[in-house]
């Protein structure tokens, strides 16, 4: 069996990755963590390096909005085009 490097894994298995993080309720857990953070404030600038499908960026944005704070500029990047494409699709779905 050939071994995959990280780029191959997250390119070829991005859908499985997303299903797995959703099955363990990671998006909800990270959002709950941010909601309890004393660091939330309006206008925070965010850089999510290695954003994958954008779970952390989206959870942070949702926590800001639920806390009554206007999100500042948010930038996210990943080395895996398949992950970025999934993140873009979610942004489009949510009209962000």
Short mmCIF file of N, CA, C and O in Angstrom, two decimals:
data_model
loop_
_atom_site.label_atom_id
_atom_site.label_comp_id
_atom_site.label_asym_id
_atom_site.label_seq_id
_atom_site.Cartn_x
_atom_site.Cartn_y
_atom_site.Cartn_z
N UNK A 1 0.84 -1.17 0.00
CA UNK A 1 0.00 0.00 0.00
C UNK A 1 0.90 1.25 0.00
O UNK A 1 1.78 1.39 0.82
N UNK A 2 0.64 2.13 -0.93
CA UNK A 2 1.43 3.36 -1.03
C UNK A 2 1.03 4.34 0.07
O UNK A 2 -0.15 4.45 0.41
N UNK A 3 2.01 5.01 0.61
CA UNK A 3 1.74 6.01 1.64
C UNK A 3 1.41 7.34 0.99
O UNK A 3 1.95 7.70 -0.04
N UNK A 4 0.50 8.07 1.60
CA UNK A 4 0.13 9.40 1.11
C UNK A 4 0.83 10.46 1.95
O UNK A 4 0.94 10.31 3.16
N UNK A 5 1.25 11.52 1.29
CA UNK A 5 1.73 12.66 2.06
C UNK A 5 0.52 13.52 2.43
O UNK A 5 -0.60 13.25 1.99
N UNK A 6 0.73 14.53 3.24
CA UNK A 6 -0.39 15.34 3.73
C UNK A 6 -1.16 16.01 2.59
O UNK A 6 -2.39 16.05 2.61
N UNK A 7 -0.46 16.53 1.62
CA UNK A 7 -1.13 17.19 0.50
C UNK A 7 -2.03 16.21 -0.25
O UNK A 7 -3.18 16.52 -0.56
N UNK A 8 -1.53 15.01 -0.51
CA UNK A 8 -2.35 14.00 -1.18
C UNK A 8 -3.54 13.60 -0.32
O UNK A 8 -4.66 13.47 -0.82
N UNK A 9 -3.30 13.39 0.96
CA UNK A 9 -4.37 12.98 1.86
C UNK A 9 -5.51 13.99 1.87
O UNK A 9 -6.66 13.64 1.67
N UNK A 10 -5.17 15.26 2.10
CA UNK A 10 -6.23 16.27 2.21
C UNK A 10 -6.80 16.68 0.86
O UNK A 10 -7.86 17.30 0.81
N UNK A 11 -6.13 16.33 -0.22
CA UNK A 11 -6.70 16.55 -1.55
C UNK A 11 -7.67 15.43 -1.89
O UNK A 11 -8.80 15.68 -2.32
N UNK A 12 -7.25 14.21 -1.66
CA UNK A 12 -8.06 13.06 -2.05
C UNK A 12 -9.13 12.69 -1.03
O UNK A 12 -10.14 12.09 -1.38
N UNK A 13 -8.94 13.06 0.21
CA UNK A 13 -9.85 12.62 1.27
C UNK A 13 -10.53 13.79 1.99
O UNK A 13 -10.97 13.66 3.12
N UNK A 14 -10.62 14.94 1.33
CA UNK A 14 -11.18 16.12 2.00
C UNK A 14 -12.62 15.90 2.46
O UNK A 14 -13.03 16.38 3.52
N UNK A 15 -13.40 15.18 1.69
CA UNK A 15 -14.80 14.93 2.08
C UNK A 15 -14.88 14.05 3.32
O UNK A 15 -15.69 14.30 4.22
N UNK A 16 -14.00 13.05 3.39
CA UNK A 16 -13.97 12.18 4.56
C UNK A 16 -13.52 12.95 5.80
O UNK A 16 -14.05 12.76 6.89
N UNK A 17 -12.55 13.83 5.61
CA UNK A 17 -12.08 14.68 6.72
C UNK A 17 -13.23 15.52 7.26
O UNK A 17 -13.46 15.59 8.46
N UNK A 18 -13.97 16.13 6.36
CA UNK A 18 -15.07 16.98 6.78
C UNK A 18 -16.16 16.18 7.49
O UNK A 18 -16.69 16.61 8.52
N UNK A 19 -16.47 15.01 6.98
CA UNK A 19 -17.46 14.16 7.65
C UNK A 19 -16.98 13.77 9.05
O UNK A 19 -17.77 13.77 10.00
N UNK A 20 -15.72 13.45 9.18
CA UNK A 20 -15.18 13.05 10.47
C UNK A 20 -15.25 14.20 11.49
O UNK A 20 -15.73 14.01 12.60
N UNK A 21 -14.80 15.40 11.10
CA UNK A 21 -14.83 16.51 12.08
C UNK A 21 -16.26 16.87 12.46
O UNK A 21 -16.52 17.26 13.59
N UNK A 22 -17.19 16.70 11.52
CA UNK A 22 -18.60 16.95 11.85
C UNK A 22 -19.15 15.86 12.76
O UNK A 22 -19.97 16.15 13.65
N UNK A 23 -18.72 14.63 12.57
CA UNK A 23 -19.23 13.52 13.39
C UNK A 23 -18.81 13.65 14.85
O UNK A 23 -19.53 13.20 15.74
N UNK A 24 -17.66 14.25 15.10
CA UNK A 24 -17.21 14.44 16.49
C UNK A 24 -17.62 15.81 17.03
O UNK A 24 -17.20 16.21 18.11
N UNK A 25 -18.43 16.53 16.24
CA UNK A 25 -18.98 17.83 16.63
C UNK A 25 -17.90 18.88 16.89
O UNK A 25 -18.04 19.76 17.73
N UNK A 26 -16.80 18.79 16.16
CA UNK A 26 -15.72 19.75 16.31
C UNK A 26 -16.17 21.19 16.03
O UNK A 26 -15.83 22.09 16.80
N UNK A 27 -16.93 21.45 14.96
CA UNK A 27 -17.35 22.84 14.72
C UNK A 27 -18.12 23.43 15.91
O UNK A 27 -17.88 24.58 16.29
N UNK A 28 -19.00 22.66 16.51
CA UNK A 28 -19.77 23.15 17.65
C UNK A 28 -18.86 23.37 18.87
O UNK A 28 -19.02 24.33 19.61
N UNK A 29 -17.92 22.47 19.07
CA UNK A 29 -17.02 22.57 20.22
C UNK A 29 -16.11 23.79 20.11
O UNK A 29 -15.93 24.53 21.09
N UNK A 30 -15.56 24.03 18.92
CA UNK A 30 -14.66 25.17 18.77
C UNK A 30 -15.43 26.48 18.87
O UNK A 30 -14.96 27.46 19.44
N UNK A 31 -16.66 26.51 18.36
CA UNK A 31 -17.50 27.70 18.49
C UNK A 31 -17.82 27.96 19.96
O UNK A 31 -17.74 29.09 20.44
N UNK A 32 -18.15 26.92 20.72
CA UNK A 32 -18.43 27.07 22.16
C UNK A 32 -17.20 27.60 22.89
O UNK A 32 -17.32 28.45 23.78
N UNK A 33 -16.04 27.11 22.51
CA UNK A 33 -14.79 27.61 23.12
C UNK A 33 -14.65 29.11 22.88
O UNK A 33 -14.38 29.88 23.81
N UNK A 34 -14.84 29.53 21.63
CA UNK A 34 -14.71 30.95 21.31
C UNK A 34 -15.77 31.79 22.01
O UNK A 34 -15.50 32.91 22.45
N UNK A 35 -16.99 31.27 22.13
CA UNK A 35 -18.06 32.02 22.79
C UNK A 35 -17.72 32.32 24.24
O UNK A 35 -18.16 33.33 24.79
N UNK A 36 -16.95 31.46 24.88
CA UNK A 36 -16.57 31.67 26.28
C UNK A 36 -15.28 32.47 26.44
O UNK A 36 -14.89 32.79 27.55
N UNK A 37 -14.66 32.82 25.33
CA UNK A 37 -13.39 33.53 25.38
C UNK A 37 -13.59 34.99 25.77
O UNK A 37 -14.50 35.66 25.28
N UNK A 38 -12.71 35.47 26.59
CA UNK A 38 -12.74 36.89 26.97
C UNK A 38 -12.03 37.74 25.92
O UNK A 38 -11.97 38.97 26.06
N UNK A 39 -11.50 37.13 24.89
CA UNK A 39 -10.76 37.85 23.87
C UNK A 39 -11.62 38.36 22.72
O UNK A 39 -11.14 39.09 21.87
N UNK A 40 -12.90 37.97 22.68
CA UNK A 40 -13.77 38.43 21.61
C UNK A 40 -13.96 39.94 21.69
O UNK A 40 -14.20 40.49 22.77
N UNK A 41 -13.85 40.60 20.55
CA UNK A 41 -14.04 42.05 20.48
C UNK A 41 -14.37 42.41 19.03
O UNK A 41 -14.05 41.67 18.11
N UNK A 42 -15.00 43.53 18.85
CA UNK A 42 -15.33 43.99 17.50
C UNK A 42 -14.06 44.31 16.73
O UNK A 42 -13.08 44.80 17.30
N UNK A 43 -14.09 44.03 15.45
CA UNK A 43 -13.02 44.44 14.55
C UNK A 43 -11.73 43.64 14.62
O UNK A 43 -10.73 44.05 14.03
N UNK A 44 -11.73 42.51 15.31
CA UNK A 44 -10.51 41.70 15.37
C UNK A 44 -10.11 41.26 13.97
O UNK A 44 -10.95 40.87 13.17
N UNK A 45 -8.83 41.33 13.68
CA UNK A 45 -8.30 40.82 12.41
C UNK A 45 -7.83 39.40 12.63
O UNK A 45 -7.18 39.12 13.63
N UNK A 46 -8.14 38.53 11.68
CA UNK A 46 -7.84 37.11 11.83
C UNK A 46 -7.04 36.61 10.63
O UNK A 46 -7.35 36.94 9.49
N UNK A 47 -6.05 35.79 10.92
CA UNK A 47 -5.32 35.05 9.90
C UNK A 47 -5.36 33.58 10.31
O UNK A 47 -4.85 33.22 11.36
N UNK A 48 -6.02 32.76 9.50
CA UNK A 48 -6.11 31.32 9.77
C UNK A 48 -5.20 30.62 8.78
O UNK A 48 -5.56 30.39 7.64
N UNK A 49 -3.98 30.31 9.23
CA UNK A 49 -3.00 29.62 8.39
C UNK A 49 -3.24 28.12 8.47
O UNK A 49 -3.26 27.56 9.56
N UNK A 50 -3.44 27.51 7.34
CA UNK A 50 -3.78 26.09 7.32
C UNK A 50 -5.23 25.89 7.67
O UNK A 50 -5.60 25.05 8.47
N UNK A 51 -6.10 26.68 7.04
CA UNK A 51 -7.51 26.74 7.41
C UNK A 51 -8.32 25.50 7.06
O UNK A 51 -9.42 25.33 7.57
N UNK A 52 -7.80 24.65 6.20
CA UNK A 52 -8.57 23.47 5.80
C UNK A 52 -9.90 23.88 5.20
O UNK A 52 -9.96 24.73 4.32
N UNK A 53 -10.98 23.33 5.71
CA UNK A 53 -12.31 23.64 5.20
C UNK A 53 -12.92 24.88 5.86
O UNK A 53 -14.08 25.19 5.63
N UNK A 54 -12.13 25.57 6.67
CA UNK A 54 -12.58 26.82 7.28
C UNK A 54 -13.34 26.68 8.58
O UNK A 54 -13.95 27.65 9.04
N UNK A 55 -13.29 25.53 9.19
CA UNK A 55 -14.08 25.27 10.40
C UNK A 55 -13.76 26.28 11.50
O UNK A 55 -14.66 26.85 12.12
N UNK A 56 -12.49 26.52 11.76
CA UNK A 56 -12.12 27.42 12.86
C UNK A 56 -12.48 28.86 12.52
O UNK A 56 -13.03 29.58 13.34
N UNK A 57 -12.19 29.27 11.29
CA UNK A 57 -12.53 30.64 10.87
C UNK A 57 -14.03 30.88 10.99
O UNK A 57 -14.46 31.92 11.52
N UNK A 58 -14.82 29.95 10.51
CA UNK A 58 -16.27 30.10 10.56
C UNK A 58 -16.79 30.08 12.00
O UNK A 58 -17.68 30.86 12.36
N UNK A 59 -16.24 29.21 12.83
CA UNK A 59 -16.66 29.14 14.23
C UNK A 59 -16.33 30.44 14.95
O UNK A 59 -17.13 30.95 15.74
N UNK A 60 -15.17 31.02 14.65
CA UNK A 60 -14.78 32.28 15.27
C UNK A 60 -15.71 33.40 14.83
O UNK A 60 -16.18 34.20 15.65
N UNK A 61 -16.00 33.44 13.54
CA UNK A 61 -16.91 34.47 13.01
C UNK A 61 -18.29 34.34 13.66
O UNK A 61 -18.89 35.34 14.06
N UNK A 62 -18.80 33.11 13.77
CA UNK A 62 -20.11 32.89 14.39
C UNK A 62 -20.10 33.31 15.86
O UNK A 62 -21.08 33.89 16.34
N UNK A 63 -19.02 33.02 16.56
CA UNK A 63 -18.92 33.42 17.97
C UNK A 63 -18.93 34.93 18.09
O UNK A 63 -19.59 35.49 18.98
N UNK A 64 -18.21 35.61 17.22
CA UNK A 64 -18.22 37.08 17.24
C UNK A 64 -19.64 37.61 17.02
O UNK A 64 -20.10 38.47 17.78
N UNK A 65 -20.30 37.08 16.00
CA UNK A 65 -21.65 37.56 15.69
C UNK A 65 -22.62 37.26 16.83
O UNK A 65 -23.43 38.11 17.19
N UNK A 66 -22.56 36.06 17.39
CA UNK A 66 -23.44 35.71 18.51
C UNK A 66 -23.16 36.56 19.74
O UNK A 66 -24.05 36.82 20.54
N UNK A 67 -21.91 36.98 19.89
CA UNK A 67 -21.54 37.83 21.01
C UNK A 67 -21.85 39.30 20.78
O UNK A 67 -21.59 40.15 21.63
N UNK A 68 -22.40 39.61 19.60
CA UNK A 68 -22.76 40.99 19.28
C UNK A 68 -21.61 41.83 18.76
O UNK A 68 -21.67 43.06 18.76
N UNK A 69 -20.55 41.18 18.30
CA UNK A 69 -19.38 41.88 17.79
C UNK A 69 -19.33 41.82 16.27
O UNK A 69 -19.58 40.75 15.69
N UNK A 70 -18.99 42.92 15.65
CA UNK A 70 -18.83 42.94 14.19
C UNK A 70 -17.47 42.34 13.85
O UNK A 70 -16.45 42.78 14.37
N UNK A 71 -17.44 41.32 12.98
CA UNK A 71 -16.16 40.73 12.60
C UNK A 71 -15.31 41.73 11.82
O UNK A 71 -15.83 42.52 11.04
N UNK A 72 -14.02 41.68 12.05
CA UNK A 72 -13.07 42.47 11.27
C UNK A 72 -12.63 41.64 10.07
O UNK A 72 -13.22 40.60 9.76
N UNK A 73 -11.56 42.07 9.41
CA UNK A 73 -11.07 41.32 8.25
C UNK A 73 -10.60 39.92 8.66
O UNK A 73 -9.94 39.75 9.68
N UNK A 74 -10.97 38.94 7.87
CA UNK A 74 -10.56 37.55 8.12
C UNK A 74 -9.90 37.02 6.86
O UNK A 74 -10.48 37.08 5.79
N UNK A 75 -8.70 36.50 7.04
CA UNK A 75 -7.94 35.93 5.93
C UNK A 75 -7.63 34.48 6.28
O UNK A 75 -7.27 34.19 7.43
N UNK A 76 -7.75 33.61 5.31
CA UNK A 76 -7.49 32.20 5.54
C UNK A 76 -6.80 31.62 4.31
O UNK A 76 -7.10 32.01 3.18
N UNK A 77 -5.85 30.73 4.56
CA UNK A 77 -5.22 30.05 3.44
C UNK A 77 -4.89 28.62 3.82
O UNK A 77 -4.80 28.28 4.99
N UNK A 78 -4.73 27.81 2.80
CA UNK A 78 -4.36 26.41 2.98
C UNK A 78 -3.55 26.00 1.76
O UNK A 78 -3.72 26.57 0.69
N UNK A 79 -2.68 25.03 1.93
CA UNK A 79 -1.87 24.56 0.81
C UNK A 79 -2.59 23.54 -0.05
O UNK A 79 -2.09 23.14 -1.09
N UNK A 80 -3.78 23.13 0.36
CA UNK A 80 -4.53 22.12 -0.37
C UNK A 80 -5.70 22.77 -1.11
O UNK A 80 -6.67 23.19 -0.49
N UNK A 81 -5.61 22.87 -2.42
CA UNK A 81 -6.68 23.51 -3.20
C UNK A 81 -8.06 22.90 -2.94
O UNK A 81 -9.06 23.63 -2.91
N UNK A 82 -8.15 21.60 -2.74
CA UNK A 82 -9.45 20.96 -2.49
C UNK A 82 -10.09 21.49 -1.21
O UNK A 82 -11.32 21.68 -1.14
N UNK A 83 -9.29 21.73 -0.19
CA UNK A 83 -9.81 22.27 1.07
C UNK A 83 -10.31 23.70 0.86
O UNK A 83 -11.39 24.07 1.33
N UNK A 84 -9.53 24.50 0.17
CA UNK A 84 -9.92 25.89 -0.10
C UNK A 84 -11.21 25.93 -0.92
O UNK A 84 -12.09 26.75 -0.65
N UNK A 85 -11.33 25.06 -1.89
CA UNK A 85 -12.55 25.02 -2.70
C UNK A 85 -13.76 24.69 -1.83
O UNK A 85 -14.84 25.27 -2.01
N UNK A 86 -13.61 23.77 -0.89
CA UNK A 86 -14.72 23.44 0.01
C UNK A 86 -15.06 24.64 0.88
O UNK A 86 -16.23 24.94 1.10
N UNK A 87 -14.05 25.32 1.39
CA UNK A 87 -14.26 26.52 2.20
C UNK A 87 -15.00 27.58 1.38
O UNK A 87 -15.97 28.19 1.85
N UNK A 88 -14.57 27.80 0.15
CA UNK A 88 -15.25 28.77 -0.72
C UNK A 88 -16.70 28.40 -0.94
O UNK A 88 -17.58 29.26 -0.97
N UNK A 89 -16.97 27.11 -1.11
CA UNK A 89 -18.35 26.65 -1.31
C UNK A 89 -19.21 26.97 -0.09
O UNK A 89 -20.35 27.41 -0.22
N UNK A 90 -18.66 26.76 1.09
CA UNK A 90 -19.40 27.07 2.32
C UNK A 90 -19.66 28.57 2.41
O UNK A 90 -20.77 29.00 2.76
N UNK A 91 -18.67 29.38 2.11
CA UNK A 91 -18.85 30.83 2.13
C UNK A 91 -19.95 31.26 1.17
O UNK A 91 -20.77 32.12 1.49
N UNK A 92 -19.97 30.65 -0.01
CA UNK A 92 -21.00 30.96 -0.99
C UNK A 92 -22.37 30.53 -0.49
O UNK A 92 -23.35 31.29 -0.58
N UNK A 93 -22.45 29.30 0.07
CA UNK A 93 -23.72 28.80 0.61
C UNK A 93 -24.26 29.74 1.68
O UNK A 93 -25.46 29.98 1.76
N UNK A 94 -23.38 30.24 2.52
CA UNK A 94 -23.80 31.10 3.64
C UNK A 94 -23.86 32.57 3.26
O UNK A 94 -24.18 33.42 4.09
N UNK A 95 -23.49 32.88 2.02
CA UNK A 95 -23.50 34.24 1.51
C UNK A 95 -22.65 35.17 2.37
O UNK A 95 -23.04 36.28 2.73
N UNK A 96 -21.45 34.69 2.68
CA UNK A 96 -20.50 35.49 3.48
C UNK A 96 -19.52 36.14 2.53
O UNK A 96 -18.99 35.56 1.65
#
